[in-house]
Amino acid sequence: FFFVGTFCISASIKTINRHTMDKSITLPPDEIFRNLENAKRFAIDIGGSLTKLAYYSTVQHKVAKVRSFDKATKEAASDKLYEISVQEEVTARLHFIKFENAYIETCLDFIKDHLVNTETKVIKATGGGAHKFKELIERKLGLKVDKEDEMTCLIKGCNFVLRNIPHEAFVYAKHADSEFRFQTTQPDIFPYLLVNIGSGVSIVKVESEDKFERIGGSSIGGGTFWGLGALLTKTKRFDELLQLASKGQHTSVDMLVKDIYGGSYGSLGLTGDLIASSFGKSATADKEFSKEDMAKSLLHMISNDIGQLACLYAKLHNLSRVYFGGFFIRGHPVTMHTITYSINFFTKGEVQALFLRHEGYLGAIGAFLKGAEEDNPNQYSWGENYAGSSGLMSVSPDMNPMQRARSGTFDMLEMDRLERQLVNLPLLQDPSSYIPDTMDLTEDALAREYWLYCFEEALDGVVKRAVASQPDMPEAAERAEKFRQKYRHKLQTLRHQPFAYGSLTVRSLLDTREHCLNEFNFPDPYSKIKQNENDIALKYYQKAVKSLEELSWEERQFALVRGVLAGNVFDWGAKAIWHLGLIYLFIFFSSERPWLVDSYDQWLERLRGPPHKCALFFVDNSGVDIILGVIPFVRELLSRGTEVVLASNSGPALNDVTNGELQILTERIAAMDPVIQAGLREDRLTLVQSGSSSPCLDLSRLDKVLAQVVRERQTDLVIIEGMGRAIHTNYYAMLSCESLKMAVIKNSWLADRLGGKLFSVVFKYEVPAGKPSQGSAAVTPS
Amino acid sequence: MAEFVRLDSSTSRHTMDKSITLPPDEIFRNLENAKRFAIDIGGSLTKLAYYSTVQHKVAKVRSFDKATKEAASDKLYEISVQEEVTARLHFIKFENAYIETCLDFIKDHLVNTETKVIKATGGGAHKFKELIERKLGLKVDKEDEMTCLIKGCNFVLRNIPHEAFVYAKHADSEFRFQTTQPDIFPYLLVNIGSGVSIVKVESEDKFERIGGSSIGGGTFWGLGALLTKTKRFDELLQLASKGQHTSVDMLVKDIYGGSYGSLGLTGDLIASSFGKSATADKEFSKEDMAKSLLHMISNDIGQLACLYAKLHNLSRVYFGGFFIRGHPVTMHTITYSINFFTKGEVQALFLRHEGYLGAIGAFLKGYITYSRWRLPGSRAMYGCG
């Protein structure tokens, strides 16, 4: 199969026509320029060597919808609770493609041939090459080229990625376990400094969406490295110059402090190894210097200079976030390292050099946004589509020498317009330091090995289930096979480049799988299973409630907690559960306390106090979990006088209950249970969607409506249930109100990691420091 | 007081020529009474300082005694010529090649000195330490280079009127001298030697190296030598003054076809130094490359100096070091750069005696004094203390 982001060219053609516009290249349309037929709006950013094309298109894909049967027909039609129908839905997607300028003509022809439905008359263009190719674009596409200001586009694009892509920015640390340390998205991205190192250097201060200023710049930039490097070494290619530099020794060309003073210059705080004078030795030494050494010296000279300038401007304008971009940086670990080193040296660690995963696309994104202003793209939230994006450094020669050798590499980025605007949970203690994921697999090699293996192992099962979910579609098997290839390739990429999509986490692995399933029209492989589970569980609801009511207050509280935990064990998604009998085994085990993390006593103590005002409950699985575990728990809260907000996924993920399903379930339960009915009627029980379609939970990207409800109801308790939401993510999340995290560890490796055994229970009740609990003191986990 | 005598070096430029005869009337004056020595050995030049006494005649006036007044003359007072001994500082600068000759000469003419040490500074101080000790029989006492430089700078700024000047290439007078400020502090000293040191000076004894850069005179020289095969610094500057940087540099207009108005960048601005040599498949002239290099380095230093001046709220910025020393070309490019980056808010200042700062400082280290000095032949501005 093809590598994503690579397009295939027959070797013979390639070698003959390396530098000419080769019209005989055939582009595989499945791989690149996807959804071109529905493309509505174009933008292009033509740089010195790479062209970045952006287009906005719509994607038609299948979604599973649930619907209650009409009352009248219910008895007759089936004994099922609700019906599932697969519908077509159209969503908006942004496509970005990056390719070498040499292929521009081929690509334009390809676009022309495949463009069907577009009504657009213009293409927004930016970049230094925009005026060079203006005529060609207009002739080929029949669109009018509308030039946009380069710097404005760059800044617009930068704001967009910083706001919409989690883990967009990273710190580069060459010798660390993980070279790329991704930063959590900040609630407020402004102000920041953008240092764009193209031919020259532009230093831009960005204060708000529309306000930026070029506060400085330098003529010593990428063009200087390239130009002087070419003169000194007779090497004409930028990449090769960097290659030379990475092999050289600058000390043979540079004059160091110790070359002048015999050692360090202590009273001035200058160490002996510091470069006193770049190329200082070539002034007087009558010898030949190696190309490698000169290139290295040049690289240091330029990087240090830019680093110092950036620091000075950052200090002068009191800015602590400094992003670096431009072709000098783009995908080159060598320059990221030297710039980082320089920034560390000059600011003594006060300022960090930040880089961007999608830095190469900023201009194209900005140009696109300029043209799409009428669609208000900034009003929406967008999400990176892992299935359609190539990932960091997909075309970097350092990372992919094989691919480089074949040349003609394509890099892609796809972003989905999310139906709902996503914001922070207002109850996060410190949104700027919130990290959803418990384990960073980018840094934890052992954990990475395990989980990648785990996901690869599970792939057959996922494929089988996907096929089974669409029994009446004969081509499902073929699509499922494509899904398998795509997801396996993603896993392989991540094995070699764990940083490809930001920090690698269990969440990102799960999300990538969901994206890939959607990509091949398996919107909800678990829909039938969920339906079944829900049907069965509902039958036991009344019996369960009745038996709970027969218990004493204290017994009931414990039974409710165990009910949630036991229900959560019953999970088709987890590998360890293959036998229904296990649930009883678990119920037996779970009575043995203390649990792995056990603050049940404090929770019980708290329940003896006054009721909470409002509880926000993030739910997990369908079936036994939601119906026999969560709802009785909620019922008890309602009875205590606590309002409850049930937050469930907007879209499907594994067997997690979706908002659509939960609506129907609660209606059914309300019909049987006056407590739930009263809760719904009196608006004390509310259902909201989380805005997510992930089996995990990112509290910094939640539906805006949810945030609003949480605020309005003065929520003072957050309950998070299940392994995906309370262990893989949010285990360490600090909230500004009381919180309860409940999960059963259904994976023996993870249980081992956390010092427990399979089916260990985590019951983590926390009260934020400084806030006196109504019942007892704050509890820290063991 | 200072005396500045240059050694004529038209013959025997590069060798240690012991056969040079030094005209004692011209240089090393008053050596027989020299009391205290200091030496600053740089990369190419040696600066020697000594303190001596000068016996000279002064005219004195005296009222006639009342008793004899009528008889002797009808003049109001009488004039007599007397001998007076005053202190004088001597500074001599010569190429390192002559150091041995000079040391021999000093040895032969040194009569009355009681000093046992010679203060030394500069990068070359440890290289020639042994030679000096052997020739003069004095112990070489090394002093911190930066401290000497600052001490020397404070000394000339305080004692020499019109020490600092602004350089304006196209003005009627290229040198516009500044009047001495009553308070010389604080100021920024940008010393452009092989590398660049940026020093903030707040008082006589308080200074701090707040920044620096490895892109300095050594870079111009080193890269220039590699690019043009021209090994001498002076010749590189000569080349540069004849070149056209626009054939090597990528200008704003080369990228955008004109100015980049919304960012306030004019078309002639250098967007990328050596940007054209990245892709153009042609030979570039030595002159053009040298000029481009000179601009690149001067602009960079200019910008750094401005940023540090702003960051520390300093308005007086002095430039020194061998990159600047006596070279109108570099004074011009540095001045241009400073004007560009500060929009005229900060002026680039240069010093008449910049080359002597280290030697003066080293001498003063061995002679703590707050005396006022003046140049011989110039009007005394301060009393002696």
Short mmCIF file of N, CA and C in Angstrom, two decimals, chain B residues 229-359:
data_model
loop_
_atom_site.label_atom_id
_atom_site.label_comp_id
_atom_site.label_asym_id
_atom_site.label_seq_id
_atom_site.Cartn_x
_atom_site.Cartn_y
_atom_site.Cartn_z
N LYS B 229 39.93 35.10 -0.59
CA LYS B 229 41.36 34.72 -0.58
C LYS B 229 42.26 35.91 -0.26
N THR B 230 41.68 36.92 0.33
CA THR B 230 42.45 38.08 0.75
C THR B 230 42.72 37.95 2.24
N LYS B 231 43.98 37.94 2.60
CA LYS B 231 44.30 37.58 3.97
C LYS B 231 44.41 38.77 4.93
N ARG B 232 44.57 39.98 4.36
CA ARG B 232 44.79 41.11 5.26
C ARG B 232 43.49 41.87 5.53
N PHE B 233 43.33 42.22 6.79
CA PHE B 233 42.12 42.90 7.22
C PHE B 233 41.91 44.21 6.48
N ASP B 234 42.99 45.01 6.38
CA ASP B 234 42.90 46.31 5.71
C ASP B 234 42.49 46.16 4.25
N GLU B 235 43.06 45.14 3.62
CA GLU B 235 42.74 44.93 2.21
C GLU B 235 41.29 44.50 2.03
N LEU B 236 40.80 43.72 2.99
CA LEU B 236 39.40 43.31 2.94
C LEU B 236 38.48 44.52 3.02
N LEU B 237 38.86 45.45 3.90
CA LEU B 237 38.06 46.67 4.01
C LEU B 237 38.13 47.48 2.73
N GLN B 238 39.31 47.49 2.13
CA GLN B 238 39.49 48.17 0.84
C GLN B 238 38.57 47.58 -0.22
N LEU B 239 38.57 46.25 -0.28
CA LEU B 239 37.69 45.56 -1.22
C LEU B 239 36.24 45.97 -0.97
N ALA B 240 35.87 45.90 0.31
CA ALA B 240 34.47 46.17 0.67
C ALA B 240 34.06 47.57 0.23
N SER B 241 34.97 48.53 0.38
CA SER B 241 34.59 49.90 0.07
C SER B 241 34.38 50.10 -1.43
N LYS B 242 34.82 49.12 -2.22
CA LYS B 242 34.66 49.25 -3.67
C LYS B 242 33.49 48.40 -4.20
N GLY B 243 32.90 47.55 -3.33
CA GLY B 243 31.89 46.59 -3.81
C GLY B 243 30.47 47.10 -3.81
N GLN B 244 29.61 46.31 -4.44
CA GLN B 244 28.17 46.56 -4.49
C GLN B 244 27.47 45.39 -3.79
N HIS B 245 26.89 45.65 -2.64
CA HIS B 245 26.29 44.53 -1.92
C HIS B 245 25.02 43.99 -2.60
N THR B 246 24.39 44.82 -3.43
CA THR B 246 23.10 44.42 -4.00
C THR B 246 23.20 43.24 -4.98
N SER B 247 24.41 42.96 -5.44
CA SER B 247 24.51 41.82 -6.35
C SER B 247 24.56 40.50 -5.59
N VAL B 248 24.86 40.56 -4.31
CA VAL B 248 24.96 39.35 -3.50
C VAL B 248 23.76 39.20 -2.55
N ASP B 249 23.33 40.36 -2.02
CA ASP B 249 22.24 40.33 -1.05
C ASP B 249 20.89 40.27 -1.75
N MET B 250 19.94 39.62 -1.10
CA MET B 250 18.57 39.62 -1.59
C MET B 250 17.84 40.78 -0.91
N LEU B 251 17.35 41.68 -1.73
CA LEU B 251 16.67 42.85 -1.17
C LEU B 251 15.16 42.59 -1.07
N VAL B 252 14.50 43.43 -0.33
CA VAL B 252 13.04 43.30 -0.20
C VAL B 252 12.40 43.33 -1.58
N LYS B 253 12.90 44.21 -2.45
CA LYS B 253 12.30 44.31 -3.78
C LYS B 253 12.59 43.08 -4.65
N ASP B 254 13.64 42.36 -4.34
CA ASP B 254 13.91 41.13 -5.09
C ASP B 254 12.84 40.07 -4.81
N ILE B 255 12.24 40.17 -3.64
CA ILE B 255 11.21 39.18 -3.28
C ILE B 255 9.82 39.68 -3.65
N TYR B 256 9.56 40.94 -3.30
CA TYR B 256 8.20 41.44 -3.45
C TYR B 256 8.02 42.38 -4.63
N GLY B 257 9.05 42.58 -5.41
CA GLY B 257 8.95 43.46 -6.57
C GLY B 257 8.98 44.93 -6.22
N GLY B 258 9.01 45.24 -4.95
CA GLY B 258 9.04 46.64 -4.50
C GLY B 258 9.11 46.65 -3.00
N SER B 259 8.56 47.69 -2.40
CA SER B 259 8.58 47.73 -0.94
C SER B 259 7.50 46.81 -0.40
N TYR B 260 7.60 46.49 0.90
CA TYR B 260 6.56 45.72 1.56
C TYR B 260 5.90 46.73 2.51
N GLY B 261 5.03 47.52 1.92
CA GLY B 261 4.49 48.69 2.61
C GLY B 261 3.84 48.39 3.94
N SER B 262 3.02 47.35 4.00
CA SER B 262 2.26 47.13 5.23
C SER B 262 3.17 46.79 6.40
N LEU B 263 4.37 46.32 6.11
CA LEU B 263 5.30 46.04 7.20
C LEU B 263 6.32 47.17 7.36
N GLY B 264 6.20 48.20 6.51
CA GLY B 264 7.14 49.32 6.60
C GLY B 264 8.53 48.98 6.12
N LEU B 265 8.63 48.04 5.21
CA LEU B 265 9.96 47.68 4.69
C LEU B 265 10.15 48.29 3.30
N THR B 266 11.19 49.08 3.15
CA THR B 266 11.45 49.67 1.84
C THR B 266 12.06 48.62 0.90
N GLY B 267 11.96 48.87 -0.38
CA GLY B 267 12.43 47.91 -1.36
C GLY B 267 13.93 47.66 -1.31
N ASP B 268 14.68 48.67 -0.91
CA ASP B 268 16.15 48.55 -0.90
C ASP B 268 16.71 47.87 0.35
N LEU B 269 15.84 47.61 1.27
CA LEU B 269 16.30 46.97 2.50
C LEU B 269 16.83 45.57 2.21
N ILE B 270 17.89 45.19 2.91
CA ILE B 270 18.42 43.83 2.72
C ILE B 270 17.49 42.84 3.41
N ALA B 271 16.89 41.97 2.64
CA ALA B 271 16.02 40.95 3.22
C ALA B 271 16.85 39.77 3.70
N SER B 272 17.85 39.43 2.90
CA SER B 272 18.67 38.28 3.24
C SER B 272 20.11 38.51 2.78
N SER B 273 21.02 38.59 3.72
CA SER B 273 22.43 38.74 3.38
C SER B 273 22.90 37.49 2.65
N PHE B 274 23.55 37.68 1.55
CA PHE B 274 24.04 36.57 0.71
C PHE B 274 22.88 35.73 0.13
N GLY B 275 21.68 36.28 0.20
CA GLY B 275 20.51 35.54 -0.27
C GLY B 275 20.60 35.18 -1.74
N LYS B 276 21.24 36.02 -2.53
CA LYS B 276 21.31 35.72 -3.96
C LYS B 276 22.31 34.62 -4.29
N SER B 277 23.28 34.46 -3.44
CA SER B 277 24.29 33.44 -3.77
C SER B 277 23.78 32.03 -3.47
N ALA B 278 22.58 31.94 -2.86
CA ALA B 278 22.02 30.62 -2.57
C ALA B 278 21.61 29.91 -3.85
N THR B 279 21.05 30.67 -4.77
CA THR B 279 20.47 30.02 -5.94
C THR B 279 21.12 30.44 -7.26
N ALA B 280 21.71 31.63 -7.29
CA ALA B 280 22.30 32.09 -8.55
C ALA B 280 23.55 31.29 -8.88
N ASP B 281 23.62 30.83 -10.10
CA ASP B 281 24.77 30.03 -10.51
C ASP B 281 25.81 30.89 -11.17
N LYS B 282 26.33 31.86 -10.44
CA LYS B 282 27.33 32.72 -11.06
C LYS B 282 28.45 33.01 -10.07
N GLU B 283 29.51 33.60 -10.60
CA GLU B 283 30.62 33.99 -9.75
C GLU B 283 30.34 35.38 -9.21
N PHE B 284 30.67 35.60 -7.95
CA PHE B 284 30.49 36.93 -7.38
C PHE B 284 31.86 37.57 -7.21
N SER B 285 31.91 38.90 -7.40
CA SER B 285 33.21 39.57 -7.28
C SER B 285 33.61 39.65 -5.82
N LYS B 286 34.93 39.67 -5.62
CA LYS B 286 35.46 39.77 -4.25
C LYS B 286 34.94 41.01 -3.56
N GLU B 287 34.92 42.10 -4.32
CA GLU B 287 34.48 43.37 -3.75
C GLU B 287 33.04 43.28 -3.25
N ASP B 288 32.19 42.70 -4.10
CA ASP B 288 30.77 42.62 -3.73
C ASP B 288 30.55 41.74 -2.50
N MET B 289 31.27 40.62 -2.48
CA MET B 289 31.12 39.73 -1.32
C MET B 289 31.62 40.40 -0.05
N ALA B 290 32.76 41.10 -0.15
CA ALA B 290 33.32 41.77 1.02
C ALA B 290 32.35 42.84 1.52
N LYS B 291 31.74 43.55 0.57
CA LYS B 291 30.81 44.60 0.95
C LYS B 291 29.57 44.02 1.64
N SER B 292 29.06 42.96 1.08
CA SER B 292 27.89 42.30 1.66
C SER B 292 28.19 41.81 3.08
N LEU B 293 29.38 41.24 3.23
CA LEU B 293 29.81 40.75 4.54
C LEU B 293 29.92 41.89 5.55
N LEU B 294 30.48 42.99 5.08
CA LEU B 294 30.64 44.15 5.96
C LEU B 294 29.28 44.67 6.43
N HIS B 295 28.35 44.77 5.50
CA HIS B 295 27.01 45.22 5.85
C HIS B 295 26.35 44.26 6.83
N MET B 296 26.49 42.99 6.53
CA MET B 296 25.86 41.97 7.36
C MET B 296 26.33 42.11 8.81
N ILE B 297 27.63 42.21 8.97
CA ILE B 297 28.20 42.25 10.32
C ILE B 297 27.89 43.57 11.02
N SER B 298 28.05 44.68 10.28
CA SER B 298 27.79 45.99 10.88
C SER B 298 26.34 46.12 11.29
N ASN B 299 25.43 45.69 10.42
CA ASN B 299 24.01 45.79 10.74
C ASN B 299 23.65 44.95 11.95
N ASP B 300 24.24 43.78 12.01
CA ASP B 300 23.93 42.89 13.12
C ASP B 300 24.39 43.49 14.44
N ILE B 301 25.63 43.99 14.44
CA ILE B 301 26.15 44.60 15.67
C ILE B 301 25.33 45.82 16.03
N GLY B 302 24.98 46.60 15.00
CA GLY B 302 24.18 47.80 15.23
C GLY B 302 22.86 47.45 15.90
N GLN B 303 22.19 46.42 15.39
CA GLN B 303 20.90 46.06 15.96
C GLN B 303 21.05 45.57 17.40
N LEU B 304 22.06 44.72 17.63
CA LEU B 304 22.27 44.22 19.00
C LEU B 304 22.55 45.38 19.96
N ALA B 305 23.40 46.32 19.52
CA ALA B 305 23.74 47.46 20.36
C ALA B 305 22.49 48.25 20.71
N CYS B 306 21.63 48.47 19.72
CA CYS B 306 20.39 49.21 19.94
C CYS B 306 19.49 48.52 20.93
N LEU B 307 19.35 47.21 20.74
CA LEU B 307 18.46 46.46 21.62
C LEU B 307 18.96 46.51 23.06
N TYR B 308 20.26 46.33 23.24
CA TYR B 308 20.80 46.38 24.60
C TYR B 308 20.68 47.79 25.18
N ALA B 309 20.89 48.81 24.34
CA ALA B 309 20.76 50.19 24.80
C ALA B 309 19.32 50.44 25.26
N LYS B 310 18.35 49.99 24.48
CA LYS B 310 16.94 50.18 24.84
C LYS B 310 16.59 49.42 26.10
N LEU B 311 17.04 48.17 26.14
CA LEU B 311 16.71 47.30 27.26
C LEU B 311 17.25 47.87 28.57
N HIS B 312 18.39 48.57 28.49
CA HIS B 312 19.00 49.11 29.70
C HIS B 312 18.85 50.62 29.77
N ASN B 313 18.05 51.14 28.87
CA ASN B 313 17.72 52.56 28.90
C ASN B 313 18.96 53.46 28.84
N LEU B 314 19.83 53.15 27.91
CA LEU B 314 21.07 53.92 27.77
C LEU B 314 21.04 54.67 26.45
N SER B 315 21.51 55.92 26.46
CA SER B 315 21.47 56.66 25.21
C SER B 315 22.85 56.91 24.62
N ARG B 316 23.89 56.73 25.44
CA ARG B 316 25.25 56.91 24.90
C ARG B 316 25.90 55.57 24.60
N VAL B 317 26.21 55.34 23.35
CA VAL B 317 26.80 54.07 22.95
C VAL B 317 28.12 54.33 22.23
N TYR B 318 29.22 53.90 22.81
CA TYR B 318 30.54 54.07 22.22
C TYR B 318 30.98 52.77 21.55
N PHE B 319 31.56 52.90 20.40
CA PHE B 319 32.06 51.73 19.69
C PHE B 319 33.57 51.74 19.64
N GLY B 320 34.15 50.58 19.86
CA GLY B 320 35.61 50.49 19.79
C GLY B 320 36.02 49.11 19.31
N GLY B 321 37.33 48.85 19.40
CA GLY B 321 37.86 47.57 18.97
C GLY B 321 38.48 47.67 17.59
N PHE B 322 39.23 46.65 17.20
CA PHE B 322 40.03 46.79 15.97
C PHE B 322 39.17 46.89 14.71
N PHE B 323 37.92 46.43 14.81
CA PHE B 323 37.03 46.50 13.65
C PHE B 323 36.74 47.95 13.29
N ILE B 324 36.68 48.79 14.30
CA ILE B 324 36.33 50.20 14.16
C ILE B 324 37.56 51.07 13.93
N ARG B 325 38.58 50.80 14.73
CA ARG B 325 39.78 51.61 14.89
C ARG B 325 40.30 52.27 13.60
N GLY B 326 40.01 53.53 13.48
CA GLY B 326 40.57 54.28 12.36
C GLY B 326 40.05 53.88 10.99
N HIS B 327 38.95 53.16 10.93
CA HIS B 327 38.42 52.76 9.64
C HIS B 327 37.12 53.50 9.32
N PRO B 328 37.18 54.50 8.49
CA PRO B 328 35.95 55.24 8.13
C PRO B 328 34.87 54.30 7.59
N VAL B 329 35.28 53.26 6.87
CA VAL B 329 34.31 52.35 6.26
C VAL B 329 33.42 51.72 7.33
N THR B 330 34.04 51.18 8.37
CA THR B 330 33.24 50.50 9.39
C THR B 330 32.51 51.50 10.27
N MET B 331 33.14 52.67 10.51
CA MET B 331 32.43 53.69 11.29
C MET B 331 31.16 54.10 10.55
N HIS B 332 31.27 54.18 9.24
CA HIS B 332 30.10 54.56 8.46
C HIS B 332 29.01 53.50 8.52
N THR B 333 29.36 52.22 8.32
CA THR B 333 28.32 51.19 8.31
C THR B 333 27.68 51.02 9.69
N ILE B 334 28.49 51.13 10.73
CA ILE B 334 27.94 51.02 12.09
C ILE B 334 26.99 52.20 12.36
N THR B 335 27.43 53.39 11.97
CA THR B 335 26.59 54.59 12.17
C THR B 335 25.28 54.44 11.42
N TYR B 336 25.37 53.96 10.20
CA TYR B 336 24.18 53.77 9.38
C TYR B 336 23.21 52.80 10.06
N SER B 337 23.77 51.71 10.54
CA SER B 337 22.95 50.69 11.18
C SER B 337 22.26 51.22 12.43
N ILE B 338 23.02 51.94 13.24
CA ILE B 338 22.44 52.50 14.48
C ILE B 338 21.31 53.47 14.13
N ASN B 339 21.56 54.32 13.13
CA ASN B 339 20.51 55.27 12.72
C ASN B 339 19.27 54.53 12.25
N PHE B 340 19.49 53.46 11.49
CA PHE B 340 18.37 52.70 10.97
C PHE B 340 17.56 52.07 12.10
N PHE B 341 18.25 51.43 13.01
CA PHE B 341 17.52 50.67 14.03
C PHE B 341 16.92 51.54 15.13
N THR B 342 17.54 52.69 15.41
CA THR B 342 16.96 53.50 16.48
C THR B 342 16.21 54.70 15.92
N LYS B 343 16.12 54.79 14.63
CA LYS B 343 15.46 55.94 13.98
C LYS B 343 16.03 57.25 14.53
N GLY B 344 17.33 57.26 14.77
CA GLY B 344 18.00 58.47 15.21
C GLY B 344 17.99 58.71 16.71
N GLU B 345 17.33 57.84 17.45
CA GLU B 345 17.24 58.07 18.90
C GLU B 345 18.57 57.87 19.61
N VAL B 346 19.36 56.96 19.09
CA VAL B 346 20.66 56.70 19.68
C VAL B 346 21.71 57.06 18.63
N GLN B 347 22.80 57.70 19.05
CA GLN B 347 23.87 58.01 18.11
C GLN B 347 25.05 57.09 18.36
N ALA B 348 25.64 56.65 17.28
CA ALA B 348 26.86 55.87 17.42
C ALA B 348 28.01 56.82 17.71
N LEU B 349 28.71 56.60 18.80
CA LEU B 349 29.82 57.47 19.17
C LEU B 349 31.13 56.70 19.06
N PHE B 350 32.16 57.41 18.60
CA PHE B 350 33.48 56.79 18.49
C PHE B 350 34.46 57.61 19.32
N LEU B 351 35.63 57.05 19.59
CA LEU B 351 36.57 57.71 20.47
C LEU B 351 37.88 57.96 19.74
N ARG B 352 38.44 59.15 19.95
CA ARG B 352 39.69 59.49 19.27
C ARG B 352 40.83 58.57 19.72
N HIS B 353 40.84 58.24 20.98
CA HIS B 353 41.97 57.45 21.49
C HIS B 353 41.59 56.03 21.83
N GLU B 354 40.61 55.56 21.09
CA GLU B 354 40.04 54.26 21.39
C GLU B 354 41.11 53.17 21.47
N GLY B 355 42.12 53.24 20.62
CA GLY B 355 43.15 52.21 20.60
C GLY B 355 43.98 52.13 21.87
N TYR B 356 43.97 53.19 22.66
CA TYR B 356 44.82 53.23 23.86
C TYR B 356 44.11 52.82 25.14
N LEU B 357 42.81 52.57 25.03
CA LEU B 357 42.03 52.38 26.25
C LEU B 357 42.61 51.30 27.16
N GLY B 358 42.98 50.17 26.58
CA GLY B 358 43.51 49.06 27.38
C GLY B 358 44.80 49.44 28.07
N ALA B 359 45.69 50.08 27.34
CA ALA B 359 46.99 50.47 27.89
C ALA B 359 46.81 51.51 28.99
#
